[in-house]
PDB file of C-alpha atoms in Angstrom:
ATOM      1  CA  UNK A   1    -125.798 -20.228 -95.449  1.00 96.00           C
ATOM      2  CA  UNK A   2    -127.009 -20.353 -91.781  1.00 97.00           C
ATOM      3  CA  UNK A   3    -126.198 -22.781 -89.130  1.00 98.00           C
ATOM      4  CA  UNK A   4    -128.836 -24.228 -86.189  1.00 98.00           C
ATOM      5  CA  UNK A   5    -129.199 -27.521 -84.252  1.00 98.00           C
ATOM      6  CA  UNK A   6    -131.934 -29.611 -83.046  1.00 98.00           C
ATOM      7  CA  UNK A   7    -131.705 -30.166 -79.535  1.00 98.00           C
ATOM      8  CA  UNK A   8    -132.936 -33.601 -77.357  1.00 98.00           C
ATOM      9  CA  UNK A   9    -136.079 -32.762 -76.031  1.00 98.00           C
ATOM     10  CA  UNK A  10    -136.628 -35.991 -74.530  1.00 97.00           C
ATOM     11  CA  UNK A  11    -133.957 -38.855 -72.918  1.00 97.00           C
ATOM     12  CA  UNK A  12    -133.290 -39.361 -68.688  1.00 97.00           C
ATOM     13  CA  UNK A  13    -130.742 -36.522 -69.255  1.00 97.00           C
ATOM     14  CA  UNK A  14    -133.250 -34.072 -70.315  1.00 97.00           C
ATOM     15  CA  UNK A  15    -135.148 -31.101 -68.352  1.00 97.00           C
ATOM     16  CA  UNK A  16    -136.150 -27.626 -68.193  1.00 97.00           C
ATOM     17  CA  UNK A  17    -132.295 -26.431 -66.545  1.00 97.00           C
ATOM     18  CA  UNK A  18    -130.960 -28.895 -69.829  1.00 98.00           C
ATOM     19  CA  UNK A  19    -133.181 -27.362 -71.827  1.00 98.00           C
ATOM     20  CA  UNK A  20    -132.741 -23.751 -71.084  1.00 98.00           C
ATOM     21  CA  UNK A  21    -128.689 -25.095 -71.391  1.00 98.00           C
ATOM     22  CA  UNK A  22    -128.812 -26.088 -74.297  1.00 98.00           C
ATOM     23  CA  UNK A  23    -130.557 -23.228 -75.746  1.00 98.00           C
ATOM     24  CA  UNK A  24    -128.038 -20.896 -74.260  1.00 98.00           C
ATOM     25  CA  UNK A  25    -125.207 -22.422 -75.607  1.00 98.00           C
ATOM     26  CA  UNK A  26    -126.815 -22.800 -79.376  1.00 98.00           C
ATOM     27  CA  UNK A  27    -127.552 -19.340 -79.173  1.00 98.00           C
ATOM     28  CA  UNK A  28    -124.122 -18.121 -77.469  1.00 98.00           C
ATOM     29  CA  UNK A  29    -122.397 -20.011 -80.228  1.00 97.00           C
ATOM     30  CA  UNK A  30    -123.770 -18.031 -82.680  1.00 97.00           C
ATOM     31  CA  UNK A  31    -126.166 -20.279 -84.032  1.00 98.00           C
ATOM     32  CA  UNK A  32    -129.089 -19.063 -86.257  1.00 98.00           C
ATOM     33  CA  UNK A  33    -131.581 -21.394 -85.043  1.00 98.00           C
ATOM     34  CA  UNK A  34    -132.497 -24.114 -82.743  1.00 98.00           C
ATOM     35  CA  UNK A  35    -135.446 -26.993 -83.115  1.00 98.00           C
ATOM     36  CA  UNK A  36    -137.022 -29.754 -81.278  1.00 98.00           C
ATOM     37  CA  UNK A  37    -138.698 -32.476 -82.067  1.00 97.00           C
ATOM     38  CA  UNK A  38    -142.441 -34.070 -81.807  1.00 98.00           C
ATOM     39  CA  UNK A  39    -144.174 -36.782 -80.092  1.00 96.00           C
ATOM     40  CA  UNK A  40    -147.654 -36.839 -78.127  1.00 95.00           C
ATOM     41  CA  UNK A  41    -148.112 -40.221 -76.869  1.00 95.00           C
ATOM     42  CA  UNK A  42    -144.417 -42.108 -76.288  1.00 93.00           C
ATOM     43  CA  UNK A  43    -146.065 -45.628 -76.603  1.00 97.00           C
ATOM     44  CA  UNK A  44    -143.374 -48.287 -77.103  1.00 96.00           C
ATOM     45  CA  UNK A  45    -142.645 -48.054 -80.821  1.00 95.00           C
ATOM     46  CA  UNK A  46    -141.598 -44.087 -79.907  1.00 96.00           C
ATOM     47  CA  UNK A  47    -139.983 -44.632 -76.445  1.00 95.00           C
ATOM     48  CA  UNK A  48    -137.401 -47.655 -77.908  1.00 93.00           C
ATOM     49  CA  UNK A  49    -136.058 -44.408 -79.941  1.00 93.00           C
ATOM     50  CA  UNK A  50    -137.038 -41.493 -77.369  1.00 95.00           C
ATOM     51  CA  UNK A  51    -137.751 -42.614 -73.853  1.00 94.00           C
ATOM     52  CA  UNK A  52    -139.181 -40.234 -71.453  1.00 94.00           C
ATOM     53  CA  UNK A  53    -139.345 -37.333 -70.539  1.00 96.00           C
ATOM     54  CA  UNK A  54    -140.582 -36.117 -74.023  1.00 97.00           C
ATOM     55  CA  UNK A  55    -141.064 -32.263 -73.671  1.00 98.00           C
ATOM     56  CA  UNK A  56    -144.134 -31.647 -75.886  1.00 97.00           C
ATOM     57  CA  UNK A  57    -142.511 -29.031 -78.851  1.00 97.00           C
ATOM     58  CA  UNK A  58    -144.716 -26.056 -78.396  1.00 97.00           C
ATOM     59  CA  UNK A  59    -144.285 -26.273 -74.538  1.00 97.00           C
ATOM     60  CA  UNK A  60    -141.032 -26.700 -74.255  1.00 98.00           C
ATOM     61  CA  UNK A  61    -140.514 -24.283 -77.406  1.00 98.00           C
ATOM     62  CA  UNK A  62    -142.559 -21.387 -75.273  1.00 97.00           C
ATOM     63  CA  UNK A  63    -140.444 -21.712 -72.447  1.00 96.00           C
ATOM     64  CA  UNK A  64    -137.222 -21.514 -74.624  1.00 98.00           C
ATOM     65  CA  UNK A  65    -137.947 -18.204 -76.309  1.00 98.00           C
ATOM     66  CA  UNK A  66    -138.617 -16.758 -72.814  1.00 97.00           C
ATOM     67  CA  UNK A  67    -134.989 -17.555 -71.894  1.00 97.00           C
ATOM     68  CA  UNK A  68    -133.523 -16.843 -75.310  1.00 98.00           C
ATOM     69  CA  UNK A  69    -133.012 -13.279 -77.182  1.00 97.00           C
ATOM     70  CA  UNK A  70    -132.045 -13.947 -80.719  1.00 98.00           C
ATOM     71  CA  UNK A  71    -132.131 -17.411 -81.698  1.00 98.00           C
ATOM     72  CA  UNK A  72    -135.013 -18.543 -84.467  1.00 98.00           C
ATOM     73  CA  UNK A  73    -137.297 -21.245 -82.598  1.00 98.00           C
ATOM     74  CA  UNK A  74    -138.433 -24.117 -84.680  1.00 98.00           C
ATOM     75  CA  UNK A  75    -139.682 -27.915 -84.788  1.00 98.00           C
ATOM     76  CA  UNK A  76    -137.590 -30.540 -86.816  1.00 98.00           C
ATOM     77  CA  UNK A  77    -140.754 -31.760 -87.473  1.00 97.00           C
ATOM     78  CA  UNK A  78    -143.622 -31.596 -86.115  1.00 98.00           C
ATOM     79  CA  UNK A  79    -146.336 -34.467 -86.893  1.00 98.00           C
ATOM     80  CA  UNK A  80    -149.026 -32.442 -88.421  1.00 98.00           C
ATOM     81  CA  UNK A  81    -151.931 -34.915 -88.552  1.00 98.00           C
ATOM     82  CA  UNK A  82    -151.958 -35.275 -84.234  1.00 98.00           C
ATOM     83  CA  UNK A  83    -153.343 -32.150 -84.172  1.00 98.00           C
ATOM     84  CA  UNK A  84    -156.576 -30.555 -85.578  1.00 97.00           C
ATOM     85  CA  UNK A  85    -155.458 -27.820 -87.546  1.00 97.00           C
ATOM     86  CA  UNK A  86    -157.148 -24.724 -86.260  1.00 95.00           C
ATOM     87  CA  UNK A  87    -155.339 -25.745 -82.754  1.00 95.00           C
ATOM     88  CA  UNK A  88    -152.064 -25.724 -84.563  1.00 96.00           C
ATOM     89  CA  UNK A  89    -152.560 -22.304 -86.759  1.00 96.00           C
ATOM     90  CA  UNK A  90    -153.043 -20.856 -83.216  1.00 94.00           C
ATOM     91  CA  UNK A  91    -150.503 -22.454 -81.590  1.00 96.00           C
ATOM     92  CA  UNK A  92    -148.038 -21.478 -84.143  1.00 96.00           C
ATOM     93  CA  UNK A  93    -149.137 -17.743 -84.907  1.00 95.00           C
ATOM     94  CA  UNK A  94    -149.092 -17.231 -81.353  1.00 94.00           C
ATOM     95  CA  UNK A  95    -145.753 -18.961 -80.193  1.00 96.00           C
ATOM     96  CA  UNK A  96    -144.222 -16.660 -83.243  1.00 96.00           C
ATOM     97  CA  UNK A  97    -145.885 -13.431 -82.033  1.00 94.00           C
ATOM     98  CA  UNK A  98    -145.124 -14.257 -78.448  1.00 94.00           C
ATOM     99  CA  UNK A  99    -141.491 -14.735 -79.840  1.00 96.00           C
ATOM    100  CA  UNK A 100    -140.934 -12.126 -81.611  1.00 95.00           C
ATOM    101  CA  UNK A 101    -141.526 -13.426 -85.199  1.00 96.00           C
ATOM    102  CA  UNK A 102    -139.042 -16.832 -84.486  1.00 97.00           C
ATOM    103  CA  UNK A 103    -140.231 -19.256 -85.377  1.00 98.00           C
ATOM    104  CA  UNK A 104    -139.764 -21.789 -87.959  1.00 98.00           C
ATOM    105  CA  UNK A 105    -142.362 -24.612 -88.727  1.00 98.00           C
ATOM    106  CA  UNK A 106    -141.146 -27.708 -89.990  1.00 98.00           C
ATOM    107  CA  UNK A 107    -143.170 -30.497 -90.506  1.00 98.00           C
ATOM    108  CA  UNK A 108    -143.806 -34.263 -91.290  1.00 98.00           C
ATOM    109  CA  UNK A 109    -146.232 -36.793 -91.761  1.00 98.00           C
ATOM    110  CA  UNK A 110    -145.020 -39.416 -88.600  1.00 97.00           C
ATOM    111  CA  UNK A 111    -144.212 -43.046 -88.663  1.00 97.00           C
ATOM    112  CA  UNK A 112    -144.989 -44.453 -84.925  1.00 97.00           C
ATOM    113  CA  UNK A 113    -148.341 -46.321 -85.997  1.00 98.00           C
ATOM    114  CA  UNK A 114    -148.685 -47.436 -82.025  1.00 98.00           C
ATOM    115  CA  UNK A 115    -149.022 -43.344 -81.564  1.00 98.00           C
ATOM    116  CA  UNK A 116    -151.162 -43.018 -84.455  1.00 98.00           C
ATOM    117  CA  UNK A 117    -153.618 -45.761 -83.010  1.00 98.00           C
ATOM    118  CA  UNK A 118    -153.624 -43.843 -79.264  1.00 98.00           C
ATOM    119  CA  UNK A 119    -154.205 -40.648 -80.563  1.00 98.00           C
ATOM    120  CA  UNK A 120    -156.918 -42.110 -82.875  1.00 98.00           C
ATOM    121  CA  UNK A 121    -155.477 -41.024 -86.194  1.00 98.00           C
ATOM    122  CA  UNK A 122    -155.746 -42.831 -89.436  1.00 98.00           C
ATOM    123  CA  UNK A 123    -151.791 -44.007 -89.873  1.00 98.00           C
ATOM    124  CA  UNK A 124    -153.009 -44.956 -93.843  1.00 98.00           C
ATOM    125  CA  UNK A 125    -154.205 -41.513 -94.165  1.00 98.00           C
ATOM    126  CA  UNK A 126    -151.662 -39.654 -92.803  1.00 98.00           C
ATOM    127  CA  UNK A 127    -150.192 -38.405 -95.935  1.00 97.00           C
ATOM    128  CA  UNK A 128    -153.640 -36.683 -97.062  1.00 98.00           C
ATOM    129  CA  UNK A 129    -154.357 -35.844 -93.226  1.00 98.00           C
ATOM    130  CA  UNK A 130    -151.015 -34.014 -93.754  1.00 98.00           C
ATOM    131  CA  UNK A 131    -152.243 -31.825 -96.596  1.00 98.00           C
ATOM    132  CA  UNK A 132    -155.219 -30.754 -95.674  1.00 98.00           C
ATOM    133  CA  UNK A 133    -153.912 -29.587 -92.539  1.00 98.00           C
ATOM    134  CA  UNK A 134    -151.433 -27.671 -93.474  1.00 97.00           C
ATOM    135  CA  UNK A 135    -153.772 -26.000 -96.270  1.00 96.00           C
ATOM    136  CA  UNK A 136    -156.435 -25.410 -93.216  1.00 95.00           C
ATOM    137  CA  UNK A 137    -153.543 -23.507 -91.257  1.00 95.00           C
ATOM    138  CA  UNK A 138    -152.521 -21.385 -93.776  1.00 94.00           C
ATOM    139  CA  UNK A 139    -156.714 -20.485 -94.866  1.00 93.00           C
ATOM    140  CA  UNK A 140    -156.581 -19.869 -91.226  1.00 93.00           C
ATOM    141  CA  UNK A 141    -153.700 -17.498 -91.195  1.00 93.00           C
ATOM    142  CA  UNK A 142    -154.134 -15.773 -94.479  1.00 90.00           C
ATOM    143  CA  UNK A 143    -158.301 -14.755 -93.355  1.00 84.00           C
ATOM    144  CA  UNK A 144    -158.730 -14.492 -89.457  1.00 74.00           C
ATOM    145  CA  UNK A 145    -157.046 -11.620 -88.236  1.00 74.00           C
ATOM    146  CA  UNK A 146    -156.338 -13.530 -84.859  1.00 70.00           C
ATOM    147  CA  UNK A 147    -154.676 -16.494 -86.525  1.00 75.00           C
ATOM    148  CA  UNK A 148    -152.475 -14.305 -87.922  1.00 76.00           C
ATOM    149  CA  UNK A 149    -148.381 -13.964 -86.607  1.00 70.00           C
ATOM    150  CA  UNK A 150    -146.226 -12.956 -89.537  1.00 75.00           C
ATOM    151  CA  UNK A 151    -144.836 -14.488 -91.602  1.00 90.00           C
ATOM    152  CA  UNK A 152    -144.125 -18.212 -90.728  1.00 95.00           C
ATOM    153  CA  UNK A 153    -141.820 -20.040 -93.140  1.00 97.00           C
ATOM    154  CA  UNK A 154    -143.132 -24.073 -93.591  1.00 98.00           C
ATOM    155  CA  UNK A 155    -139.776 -26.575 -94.133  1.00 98.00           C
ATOM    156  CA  UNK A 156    -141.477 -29.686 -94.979  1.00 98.00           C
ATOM    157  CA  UNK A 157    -139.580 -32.852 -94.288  1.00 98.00           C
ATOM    158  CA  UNK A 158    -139.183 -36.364 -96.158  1.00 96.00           C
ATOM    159  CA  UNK A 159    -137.022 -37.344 -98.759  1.00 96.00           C
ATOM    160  CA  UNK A 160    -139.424 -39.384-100.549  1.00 96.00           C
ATOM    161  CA  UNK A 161    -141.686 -38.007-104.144  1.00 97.00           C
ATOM    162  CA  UNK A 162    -144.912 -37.180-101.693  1.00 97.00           C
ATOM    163  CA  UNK A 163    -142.596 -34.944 -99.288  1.00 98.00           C
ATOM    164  CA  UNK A 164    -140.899 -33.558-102.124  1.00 98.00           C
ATOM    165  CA  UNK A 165    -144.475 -32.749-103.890  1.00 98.00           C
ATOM    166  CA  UNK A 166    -145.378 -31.347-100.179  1.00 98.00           C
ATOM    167  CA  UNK A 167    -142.296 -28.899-100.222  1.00 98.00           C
ATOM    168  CA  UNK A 168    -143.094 -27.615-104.071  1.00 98.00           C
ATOM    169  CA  UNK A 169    -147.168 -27.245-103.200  1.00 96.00           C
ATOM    170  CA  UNK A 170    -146.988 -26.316 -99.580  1.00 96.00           C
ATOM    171  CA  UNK A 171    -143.636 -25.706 -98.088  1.00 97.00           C
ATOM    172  CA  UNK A 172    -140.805 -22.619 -98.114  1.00 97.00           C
ATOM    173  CA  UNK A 173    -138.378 -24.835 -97.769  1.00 98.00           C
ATOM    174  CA  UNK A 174    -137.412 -29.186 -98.408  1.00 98.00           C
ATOM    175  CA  UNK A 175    -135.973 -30.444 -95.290  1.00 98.00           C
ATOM    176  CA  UNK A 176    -134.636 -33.991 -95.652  1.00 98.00           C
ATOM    177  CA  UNK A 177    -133.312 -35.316 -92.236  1.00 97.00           C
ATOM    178  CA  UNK A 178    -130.077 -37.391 -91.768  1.00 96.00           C
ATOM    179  CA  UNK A 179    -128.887 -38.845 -95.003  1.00 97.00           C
ATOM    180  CA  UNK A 180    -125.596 -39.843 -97.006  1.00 95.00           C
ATOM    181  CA  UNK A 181    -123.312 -38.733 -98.960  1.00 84.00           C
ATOM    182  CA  UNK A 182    -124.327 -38.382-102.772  1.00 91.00           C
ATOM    183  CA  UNK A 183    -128.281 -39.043-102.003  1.00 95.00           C
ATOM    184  CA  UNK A 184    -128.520 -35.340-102.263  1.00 95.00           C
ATOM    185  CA  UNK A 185    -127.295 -35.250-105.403  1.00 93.00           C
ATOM    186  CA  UNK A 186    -129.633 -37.444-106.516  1.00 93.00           C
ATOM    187  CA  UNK A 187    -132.422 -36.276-105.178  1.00 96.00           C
ATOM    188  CA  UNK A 188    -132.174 -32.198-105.897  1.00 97.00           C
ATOM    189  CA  UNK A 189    -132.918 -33.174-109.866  1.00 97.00           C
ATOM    190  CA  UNK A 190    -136.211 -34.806-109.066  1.00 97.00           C
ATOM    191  CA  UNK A 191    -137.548 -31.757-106.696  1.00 98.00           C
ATOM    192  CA  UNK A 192    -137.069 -29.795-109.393  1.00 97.00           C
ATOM    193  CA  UNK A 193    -138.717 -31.781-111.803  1.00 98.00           C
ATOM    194  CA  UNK A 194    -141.465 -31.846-109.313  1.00 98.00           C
ATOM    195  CA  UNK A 195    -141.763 -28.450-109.204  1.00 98.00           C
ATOM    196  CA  UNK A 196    -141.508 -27.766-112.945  1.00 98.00           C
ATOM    197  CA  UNK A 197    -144.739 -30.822-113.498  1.00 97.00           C
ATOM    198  CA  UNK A 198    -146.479 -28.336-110.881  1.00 96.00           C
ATOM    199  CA  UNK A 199    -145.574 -24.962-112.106  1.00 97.00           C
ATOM    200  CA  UNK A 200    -144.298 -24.032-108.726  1.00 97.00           C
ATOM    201  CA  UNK A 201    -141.370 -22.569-107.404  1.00 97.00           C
ATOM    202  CA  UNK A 202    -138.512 -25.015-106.457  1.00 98.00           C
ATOM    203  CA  UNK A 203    -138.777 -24.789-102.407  1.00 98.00           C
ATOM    204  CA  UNK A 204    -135.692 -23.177-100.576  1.00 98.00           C
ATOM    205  CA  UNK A 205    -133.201 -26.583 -99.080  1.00 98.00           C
ATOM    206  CA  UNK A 206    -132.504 -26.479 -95.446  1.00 98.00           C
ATOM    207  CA  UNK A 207    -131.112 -29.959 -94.432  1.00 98.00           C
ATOM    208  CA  UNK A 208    -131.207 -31.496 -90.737  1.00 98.00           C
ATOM    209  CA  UNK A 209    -127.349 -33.926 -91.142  1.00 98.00           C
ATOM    210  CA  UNK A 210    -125.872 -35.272 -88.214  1.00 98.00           C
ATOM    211  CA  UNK A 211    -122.815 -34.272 -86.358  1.00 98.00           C
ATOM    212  CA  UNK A 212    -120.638 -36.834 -85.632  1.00 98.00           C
ATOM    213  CA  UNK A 213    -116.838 -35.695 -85.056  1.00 98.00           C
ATOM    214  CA  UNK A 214    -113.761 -38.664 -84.928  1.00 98.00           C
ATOM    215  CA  UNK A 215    -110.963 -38.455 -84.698  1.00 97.00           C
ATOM    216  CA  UNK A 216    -109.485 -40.615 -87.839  1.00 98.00           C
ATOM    217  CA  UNK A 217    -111.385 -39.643 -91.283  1.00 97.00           C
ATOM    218  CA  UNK A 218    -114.442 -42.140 -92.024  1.00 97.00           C
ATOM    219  CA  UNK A 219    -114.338 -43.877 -95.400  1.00 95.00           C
ATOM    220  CA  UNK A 220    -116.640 -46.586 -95.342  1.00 94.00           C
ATOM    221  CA  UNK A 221    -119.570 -46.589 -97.965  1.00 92.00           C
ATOM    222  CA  UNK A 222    -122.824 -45.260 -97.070  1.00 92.00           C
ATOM    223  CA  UNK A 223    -120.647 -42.098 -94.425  1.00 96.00           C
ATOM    224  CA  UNK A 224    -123.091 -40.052 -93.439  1.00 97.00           C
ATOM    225  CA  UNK A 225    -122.862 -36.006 -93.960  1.00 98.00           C
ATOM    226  CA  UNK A 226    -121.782 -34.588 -91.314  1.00 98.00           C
ATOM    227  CA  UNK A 227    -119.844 -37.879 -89.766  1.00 98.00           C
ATOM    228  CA  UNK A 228    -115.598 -37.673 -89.688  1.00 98.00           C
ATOM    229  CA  UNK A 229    -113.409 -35.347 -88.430  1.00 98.00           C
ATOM    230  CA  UNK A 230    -113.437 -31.979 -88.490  1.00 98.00           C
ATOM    231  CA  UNK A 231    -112.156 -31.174 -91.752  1.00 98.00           C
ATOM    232  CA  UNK A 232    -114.728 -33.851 -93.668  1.00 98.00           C
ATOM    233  CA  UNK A 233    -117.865 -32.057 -92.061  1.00 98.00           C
ATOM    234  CA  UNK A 234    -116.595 -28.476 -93.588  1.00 98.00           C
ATOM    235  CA  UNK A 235    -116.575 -30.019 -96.587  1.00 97.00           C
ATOM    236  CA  UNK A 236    -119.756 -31.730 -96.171  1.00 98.00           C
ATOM    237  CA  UNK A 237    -121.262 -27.935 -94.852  1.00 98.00           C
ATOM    238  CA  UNK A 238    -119.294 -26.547 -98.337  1.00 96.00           C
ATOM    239  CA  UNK A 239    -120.749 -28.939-100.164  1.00 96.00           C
ATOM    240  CA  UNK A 240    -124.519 -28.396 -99.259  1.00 97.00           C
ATOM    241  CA  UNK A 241    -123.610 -24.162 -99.606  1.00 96.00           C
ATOM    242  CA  UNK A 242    -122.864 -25.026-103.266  1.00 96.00           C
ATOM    243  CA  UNK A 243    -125.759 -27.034-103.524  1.00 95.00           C
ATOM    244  CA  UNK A 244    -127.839 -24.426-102.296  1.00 96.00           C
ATOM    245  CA  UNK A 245    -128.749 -25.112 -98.748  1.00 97.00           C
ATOM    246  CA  UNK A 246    -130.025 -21.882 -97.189  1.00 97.00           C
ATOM    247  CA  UNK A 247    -129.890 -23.311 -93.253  1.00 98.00           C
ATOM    248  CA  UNK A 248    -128.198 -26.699 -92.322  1.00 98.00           C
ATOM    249  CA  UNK A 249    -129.443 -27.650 -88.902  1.00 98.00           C
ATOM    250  CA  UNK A 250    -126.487 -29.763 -87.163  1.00 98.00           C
ATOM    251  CA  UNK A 251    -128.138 -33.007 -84.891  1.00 98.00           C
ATOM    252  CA  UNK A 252    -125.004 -33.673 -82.571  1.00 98.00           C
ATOM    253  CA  UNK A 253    -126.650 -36.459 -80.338  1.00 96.00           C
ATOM    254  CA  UNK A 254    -126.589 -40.157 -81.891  1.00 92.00           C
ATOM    255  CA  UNK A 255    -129.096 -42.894 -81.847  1.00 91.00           C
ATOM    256  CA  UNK A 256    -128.234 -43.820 -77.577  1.00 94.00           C
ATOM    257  CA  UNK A 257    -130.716 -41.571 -75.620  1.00 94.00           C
ATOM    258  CA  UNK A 258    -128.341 -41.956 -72.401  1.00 96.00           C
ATOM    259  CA  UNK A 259    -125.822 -39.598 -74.324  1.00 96.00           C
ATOM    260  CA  UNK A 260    -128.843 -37.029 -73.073  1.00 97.00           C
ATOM    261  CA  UNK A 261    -126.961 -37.081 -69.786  1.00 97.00           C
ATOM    262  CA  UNK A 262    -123.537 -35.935 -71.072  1.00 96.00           C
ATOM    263  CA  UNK A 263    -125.001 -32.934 -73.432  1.00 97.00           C
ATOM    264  CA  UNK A 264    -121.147 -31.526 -72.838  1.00 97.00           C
ATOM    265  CA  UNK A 265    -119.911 -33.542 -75.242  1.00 96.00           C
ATOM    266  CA  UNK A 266    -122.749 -32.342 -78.131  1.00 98.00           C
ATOM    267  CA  UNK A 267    -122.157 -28.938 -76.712  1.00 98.00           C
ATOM    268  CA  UNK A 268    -118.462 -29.359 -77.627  1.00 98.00           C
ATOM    269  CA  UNK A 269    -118.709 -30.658 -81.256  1.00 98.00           C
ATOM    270  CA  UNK A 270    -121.339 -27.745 -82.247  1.00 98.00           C
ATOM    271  CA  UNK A 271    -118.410 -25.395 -80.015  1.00 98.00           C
ATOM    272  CA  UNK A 272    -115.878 -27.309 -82.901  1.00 98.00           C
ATOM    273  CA  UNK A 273    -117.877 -26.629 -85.867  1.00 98.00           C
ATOM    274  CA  UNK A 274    -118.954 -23.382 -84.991  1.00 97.00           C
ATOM    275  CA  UNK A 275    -115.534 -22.156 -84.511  1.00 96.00           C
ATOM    276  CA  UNK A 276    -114.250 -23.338 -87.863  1.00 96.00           C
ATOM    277  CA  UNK A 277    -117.165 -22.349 -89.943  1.00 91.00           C
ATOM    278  CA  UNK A 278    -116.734 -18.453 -88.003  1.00 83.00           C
ATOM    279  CA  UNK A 279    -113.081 -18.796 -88.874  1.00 76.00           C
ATOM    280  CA  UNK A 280    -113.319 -19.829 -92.367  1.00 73.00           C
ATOM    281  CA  UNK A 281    -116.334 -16.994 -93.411  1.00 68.00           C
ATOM    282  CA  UNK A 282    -113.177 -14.197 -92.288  1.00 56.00           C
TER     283      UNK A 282
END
């Protein structure tokens, strides 16, 4: 099972010397990959959650794999119907060839309906918008020679049945972002039910969880994966390698954007986990 983390690529604490930080330590660490997220237009419903600067993905994404060597590249997820698809198959196949074959797409349908309305995108339709898309881009890379950039692997996010149906039809891989303990387990059996109504392939599982290290073990109902001490988010990470998982990406900064200015302490709990899961693969 590989290891990566999504990195803040908005809050006051974030810019390109941050950025290029953060991207050194993920990779110095060891990491397998490292992703950032998506908005276009931070109208209020998006900045209450992640104020400005917002480093658009591919952007910021470019200028990471010119200051990075090894390290897969990806977005934890990008909002497919902002874009018109032909832009994106370029933008993608490119960024991967100009990479080095690193990147990983992941993708989503949004939820910011303030963003949808600036941008001029049907919020009702963004499910179907989402589809199409995504079966445009990869028309687009399979026939026109200068779409094309390897092979780009597609982790499609959303734990609901239309994600899940998204991941089986469209996707490599399911990527469900942030969730508790035992909904997992409860999910897994219906994506493969999905994918046995569709005659498909059951998708690969790479997992986004966050990291949130304390110092006394958390009990209360509803914990989080990847929330306790040290030893409760190896079990969590053992857990989801028995389930499966083929990459857990680790998301070490909460819910308060001004923990963007400390990124030392995020640095240190991916510096904790990383050390233990090294130590306990010997």
């Amino acid at each position: 099972m590989r290891m990566g983390v999504n990195v803040p690529n908005f809050g006051p604490g974030t810019d390109p010397g941050v950025l290029r930080d953060w991207a050194r330590t993920v990779e110095g660490l060891g990491f397998d990959l490292l992703m950032l997220s998506d908005h276009l237009a931070v109208t209020p419903d998006v900045a209450e959650q992640y104020p400005a600067p917002f480093y658009e993905p591919f952007t910021a994404l470019s200028w990471l794999a010119g200051v990075t060597q090894r390290v897969r590249l990806g977005t934890s997820v990008l909002i497919v119907p902002y874009r018109h698809p032909l832009q994106m198959a370029r933008m993608v196949a490119n960024l991967n060839q100009l990479s080095g074959g690193r990147l990983v797409l992941g993708v989503g349908v949004g939820w910011a309906k303030q963003e949808f309305a600036a941008l001029g995108v049907s919020y009702e339709r963004r499910g179907a918008l989402t589809d199409a898309h995504l079966a445009a881009m990869k028309a687009a890379w399979d026939n026109k020679d200068d779409y094309r950039g390897g092979q780009i692997p597609i982790w499609v996010g959303g734990g609901s049945d239309a994600a899940m149906r998204r991941a089986v039809r469209l996707g490599d891989a399911w990527h469900p972002l942030r969730f508790s303990a035992g909904w997992l387990d409860e999910r897994l059996p219906r994506l493969r039910s999905l994918a046995y109504e569709q005659k498909r392939p059951v998708p690969a599982l790479a997992p986004r969880i966050v990291l949130r290290l304390t110092e006394k073990p958390v009990t209360v109902a509803g914990r989080l994966v990847g929330e306790g001490t040290i030893d409760q988010v190896m079990e969590d990470l053992d857990r989801l390698r028995i389930l499966g998982a083929d990459t857990v990406i680790l998301d070490p900064v909460g819910d308060d954007p001004e923990e963007t200015r400390h990124p030392q302490q995020a640095w240190q709990a991916i510096a904790t986990v990383a050390a233990r899961w090294n130590w306990e693969k010997k």
